[in-house]
C-alpha cells in the first residue's frame, strides 16, 4: 500500500480525495495544521506528500522548504494559487509536481503513481481491486442484461454500460470522467450533465431514491459510488 501524508485544511476536499485514492490501494493521512503535519512527517514513514499552499499559520512554501531540508520524499503541491510565481517558487523550493485546483482526482492518482515510478519506489502500482460478490444485482455480460433480485432490468445501452461499470467497481468512487472514458456507447462529446441524467434514469429503474440512496451514492465534486 502507498502511504501518503496530505497537509490540507479543506477537510471536505481531503475526505473526497482520501476516499477516491483508497480504491487504488493508496492510504491518505490528512493533517489540516502545517506545524502538526511537519511533525507527523518527522515521526512516521510516508511515501509521498500532497501539500496545499494556503494553510493556517504558515505558508505552504515555507512548509515545502522545511520538508525538503529534512526529507528526500516526493512532494506534490495541490493548490488554488495559479500564479506562475508560486509555481516556480514551489518547484525551486523542492516540490516535484504542481497540480492547480480544481482538478479531477483521477489526475492526482495518475501523477502520484508516475512520480513514484520516477523516484524508483518499488510499489505494485497496478494492483487491482478485489471484486465483491454481487447479491442484489447480477450482471450477464453475454446477454447484456442486469438482474435486480432476479428480475431483468429494462435498460438502454448507456444505462446498462454505466450500471455494469458501477457494479464492477462496487464500493469504489467513480468519477464522471471515468464513466465517459470507459463506457463505449456514450458519445465522447457528452458532458458530465449527460452522465447525471443517465444516472437519474437508472436510479428510477432500480427504485433508488437520490435523497436517501441505497445503491448509487453521489460523491460531491467527483462522481458516484455504488454499494450493495
Short mmCIF file of C-alpha atoms in Angstrom, two decimals:
data_model
loop_
_atom_site.label_atom_id
_atom_site.label_comp_id
_atom_site.label_asym_id
_atom_site.label_seq_id
_atom_site.Cartn_x
_atom_site.Cartn_y
_atom_site.Cartn_z
CA UNK A 1 0.00 0.00 0.00
CA UNK A 2 1.16 3.52 -0.83
CA UNK A 3 1.21 5.68 2.30
CA UNK A 4 0.66 9.41 1.73
CA UNK A 5 0.70 12.41 4.03
CA UNK A 6 -1.65 15.19 2.94
CA UNK A 7 -1.40 18.64 4.51
CA UNK A 8 -4.69 20.26 3.54
CA UNK A 9 -7.02 22.47 5.60
CA UNK A 10 -10.04 21.89 3.32
CA UNK A 11 -11.39 18.89 5.21
CA UNK A 12 -14.18 18.17 2.74
CA UNK A 13 -11.74 18.04 -0.17
CA UNK A 14 -9.33 15.90 1.85
CA UNK A 15 -12.12 13.41 2.61
CA UNK A 16 -13.12 13.20 -1.07
CA UNK A 17 -9.53 12.62 -2.22
CA UNK A 18 -8.86 10.10 0.56
CA UNK A 19 -11.93 8.06 -0.34
CA UNK A 20 -11.14 8.16 -4.05
CA UNK A 21 -7.47 7.19 -3.67
CA UNK A 22 -8.28 4.36 -1.25
CA UNK A 23 -9.68 2.28 -4.14
CA UNK A 24 -6.19 2.37 -5.72
CA UNK A 25 -4.51 0.99 -2.61
CA UNK A 26 -3.39 4.48 -1.55
CA UNK A 27 -3.81 5.37 2.10
CA UNK A 28 -4.04 9.09 2.89
CA UNK A 29 -3.38 10.61 6.30
CA UNK A 30 -4.58 14.21 6.28
CA UNK A 31 -3.36 16.87 8.70
CA UNK A 32 -5.00 20.30 8.47
CA UNK A 33 -2.35 22.10 10.55
CA UNK A 34 1.04 22.71 8.83
CA UNK A 35 3.08 22.53 12.05
CA UNK A 36 1.45 19.24 13.07
CA UNK A 37 1.87 17.99 9.50
CA UNK A 38 5.63 18.53 9.53
CA UNK A 39 5.86 16.97 13.00
CA UNK A 40 3.92 13.92 11.80
CA UNK A 41 6.25 13.51 8.83
CA UNK A 42 9.24 13.61 11.19
CA UNK A 43 7.79 10.81 13.31
CA UNK A 44 6.16 8.47 10.78
CA UNK A 45 7.16 6.96 7.43
CA UNK A 46 5.35 8.15 4.30
CA UNK A 47 5.97 7.58 0.59
CA UNK A 48 4.80 10.96 -0.71
CA UNK A 49 3.45 14.33 0.48
CA UNK A 50 0.49 16.22 -1.01
CA UNK A 51 0.79 19.83 0.16
CA UNK A 52 -1.60 22.78 -0.04
CA UNK A 53 -0.02 26.24 -0.15
CA UNK A 54 -2.71 28.27 1.61
CA UNK A 55 -2.53 26.97 5.16
CA UNK A 56 -3.37 28.49 8.56
CA UNK A 57 -0.40 29.91 10.43
CA UNK A 58 2.33 29.01 7.94
CA UNK A 59 2.57 29.45 4.18
CA UNK A 60 2.83 26.22 2.23
CA UNK A 61 6.00 27.39 0.50
CA UNK A 62 7.72 27.54 3.89
CA UNK A 63 6.39 24.07 4.69
CA UNK A 64 7.78 22.80 1.38
CA UNK A 65 11.22 24.20 2.18
CA UNK A 66 11.17 22.71 5.66
CA UNK A 67 10.20 19.27 4.38
CA UNK A 68 12.84 19.30 1.64
CA UNK A 69 15.60 20.23 4.12
CA UNK A 70 14.82 17.19 6.26
CA UNK A 71 13.42 14.56 3.91
CA UNK A 72 14.08 13.11 0.47
CA UNK A 73 10.41 12.47 -0.25
CA UNK A 74 8.31 13.29 -3.33
CA UNK A 75 6.13 16.40 -2.88
CA UNK A 76 3.08 17.27 -4.95
CA UNK A 77 1.72 20.78 -4.50
CA UNK A 78 -2.10 20.85 -4.60
CA UNK A 79 -3.13 24.50 -4.63
CA UNK A 80 -5.73 27.00 -5.84
CA UNK A 81 -2.92 29.55 -6.29
CA UNK A 82 -2.36 29.68 -10.05
CA UNK A 83 0.22 32.48 -10.14
CA UNK A 84 3.30 31.39 -12.10
CA UNK A 85 5.48 32.92 -9.36
CA UNK A 86 4.05 30.48 -6.80
CA UNK A 87 4.53 27.55 -9.17
CA UNK A 88 8.14 28.42 -9.91
CA UNK A 89 8.98 29.12 -6.28
CA UNK A 90 7.40 25.86 -5.13
CA UNK A 91 9.47 23.89 -7.63
CA UNK A 92 12.61 25.82 -6.68
CA UNK A 93 11.99 25.01 -3.02
CA UNK A 94 11.92 21.30 -3.74
CA UNK A 95 8.43 20.36 -4.90
CA UNK A 96 8.34 17.64 -7.56
CA UNK A 97 4.98 18.49 -9.13
CA UNK A 98 2.36 21.26 -9.04
CA UNK A 99 -1.33 20.49 -9.55
CA UNK A 100 -3.63 23.55 -9.70
CA UNK A 101 -7.09 23.25 -8.14
CA UNK A 102 -9.68 22.33 -9.16
CA UNK A 103 -8.61 19.03 -10.70
CA UNK A 104 -10.00 15.55 -11.22
CA UNK A 105 -8.90 13.04 -8.54
CA UNK A 106 -8.06 10.65 -11.33
CA UNK A 107 -5.31 13.00 -12.48
CA UNK A 108 -3.92 13.17 -8.95
CA UNK A 109 -3.85 9.37 -8.75
CA UNK A 110 -2.01 9.20 -12.08
CA UNK A 111 0.54 11.83 -11.02
CA UNK A 112 1.18 10.04 -7.72
CA UNK A 113 1.99 6.79 -9.49
CA UNK A 114 4.03 8.49 -12.19
CA UNK A 115 6.09 10.35 -9.62
CA UNK A 116 6.71 7.24 -7.54
CA UNK A 117 7.84 5.36 -10.64
CA UNK A 118 10.30 8.15 -11.47
CA UNK A 119 11.59 8.04 -7.91
CA UNK A 120 12.19 4.28 -8.30
CA UNK A 121 9.89 3.33 -5.48
CA UNK A 122 9.10 -0.38 -5.57
CA UNK A 123 5.33 -0.45 -5.40
CA UNK A 124 2.82 -2.72 -7.10
CA UNK A 125 1.15 0.24 -8.78
CA UNK A 126 -1.10 -1.94 -10.92
CA UNK A 127 -2.59 -3.86 -8.07
CA UNK A 128 -6.23 -4.50 -8.86
CA UNK A 129 -9.24 -4.34 -6.63
CA UNK A 130 -10.98 -7.45 -5.46
CA UNK A 131 -14.45 -7.75 -6.84
CA UNK A 132 -17.14 -8.31 -4.25
CA UNK A 133 -19.81 -10.92 -4.83
CA UNK A 134 -22.94 -9.39 -6.34
CA UNK A 135 -26.09 -10.22 -4.43
CA UNK A 136 -28.95 -7.88 -5.29
CA UNK A 137 -27.62 -7.16 -8.78
CA UNK A 138 -26.29 -9.80 -11.19
CA UNK A 139 -24.64 -8.88 -14.48
CA UNK A 140 -24.98 -11.20 -17.50
CA UNK A 141 -22.44 -9.78 -19.96
CA UNK A 142 -23.22 -12.37 -22.64
CA UNK A 143 -26.87 -11.28 -22.81
CA UNK A 144 -26.04 -7.67 -21.87
CA UNK A 145 -28.55 -7.85 -19.04
CA UNK A 146 -28.60 -6.88 -15.41
CA UNK A 147 -30.96 -8.52 -12.95
CA UNK A 148 -32.14 -6.93 -9.73
CA UNK A 149 -33.44 -9.53 -7.28
CA UNK A 150 -33.80 -11.95 -10.18
CA UNK A 151 -35.78 -9.56 -12.40
CA UNK A 152 -34.25 -8.30 -15.65
CA UNK A 153 -33.99 -4.50 -15.74
CA UNK A 154 -35.18 -2.66 -18.86
CA UNK A 155 -32.06 -0.62 -19.62
CA UNK A 156 -30.77 1.32 -22.62
CA UNK A 157 -27.24 0.57 -23.84
CA UNK A 158 -25.86 3.61 -22.00
CA UNK A 159 -27.72 2.75 -18.79
CA UNK A 160 -26.51 -0.85 -18.97
CA UNK A 161 -22.91 0.27 -19.55
CA UNK A 162 -22.88 2.71 -16.65
CA UNK A 163 -24.66 0.42 -14.18
CA UNK A 164 -22.43 -2.53 -15.09
CA UNK A 165 -19.33 -0.37 -14.61
CA UNK A 166 -20.55 0.88 -11.23
CA UNK A 167 -21.41 -2.66 -10.09
CA UNK A 168 -17.95 -3.91 -11.09
CA UNK A 169 -16.43 -1.00 -9.13
CA UNK A 170 -18.59 -1.84 -6.10
CA UNK A 171 -17.87 0.47 -3.14
CA UNK A 172 -15.31 2.49 -5.12
CA UNK A 173 -15.73 6.14 -6.08
CA UNK A 174 -16.08 6.56 -9.87
CA UNK A 175 -15.65 9.98 -11.47
CA UNK A 176 -17.87 11.23 -14.29
CA UNK A 177 -14.77 11.50 -16.47
CA UNK A 178 -14.01 7.83 -15.83
CA UNK A 179 -17.51 6.88 -16.97
CA UNK A 180 -17.23 9.00 -20.12
CA UNK A 181 -13.86 7.42 -20.93
CA UNK A 182 -14.81 3.79 -20.26
CA UNK A 183 -18.41 3.44 -21.48
CA UNK A 184 -18.02 2.99 -25.24
CA UNK A 185 -21.67 3.59 -26.14
CA UNK A 186 -21.55 7.09 -24.66
CA UNK A 187 -20.53 9.79 -27.11
CA UNK A 188 -17.09 11.20 -26.25
CA UNK A 189 -18.51 14.69 -26.67
CA UNK A 190 -21.11 14.09 -23.96
CA UNK A 191 -20.99 16.28 -20.86
CA UNK A 192 -20.93 15.47 -17.16
CA UNK A 193 -24.57 16.60 -17.14
CA UNK A 194 -25.37 13.79 -19.58
CA UNK A 195 -23.92 11.29 -17.13
CA UNK A 196 -26.05 12.77 -14.33
CA UNK A 197 -29.19 12.44 -16.46
CA UNK A 198 -28.47 8.77 -17.22
CA UNK A 199 -27.73 8.10 -13.54
CA UNK A 200 -31.11 9.66 -12.73
CA UNK A 201 -32.85 7.29 -15.13
CA UNK A 202 -31.02 4.30 -13.67
CA UNK A 203 -32.00 5.32 -10.14
CA UNK A 204 -35.63 5.49 -11.21
CA UNK A 205 -35.49 1.99 -12.72
CA UNK A 206 -33.86 0.40 -9.66
CA UNK A 207 -36.07 2.34 -7.22
CA UNK A 208 -33.12 4.17 -5.68
CA UNK A 209 -34.17 7.43 -4.02
CA UNK A 210 -31.47 10.07 -4.76
CA UNK A 211 -32.32 11.81 -1.47
CA UNK A 212 -31.77 8.62 0.53
CA UNK A 213 -29.79 6.39 -1.86
CA UNK A 214 -29.34 2.73 -1.09
CA UNK A 215 -27.27 1.81 -4.15
CA UNK A 216 -25.95 4.82 -6.11
CA UNK A 217 -24.44 7.50 -3.90
CA UNK A 218 -23.44 10.93 -5.20
CA UNK A 219 -19.90 11.98 -4.25
CA UNK A 220 -19.80 15.76 -4.28
CA UNK A 221 -17.44 17.22 -6.86
CA UNK A 222 -16.32 13.81 -8.13
CA UNK A 223 -18.98 11.36 -9.31
CA UNK A 224 -20.72 8.33 -7.86
CA UNK A 225 -20.24 5.25 -5.70
CA UNK A 226 -22.29 2.07 -6.00
CA UNK A 227 -22.85 -0.15 -2.96
CA UNK A 228 -24.88 -3.26 -2.33
#
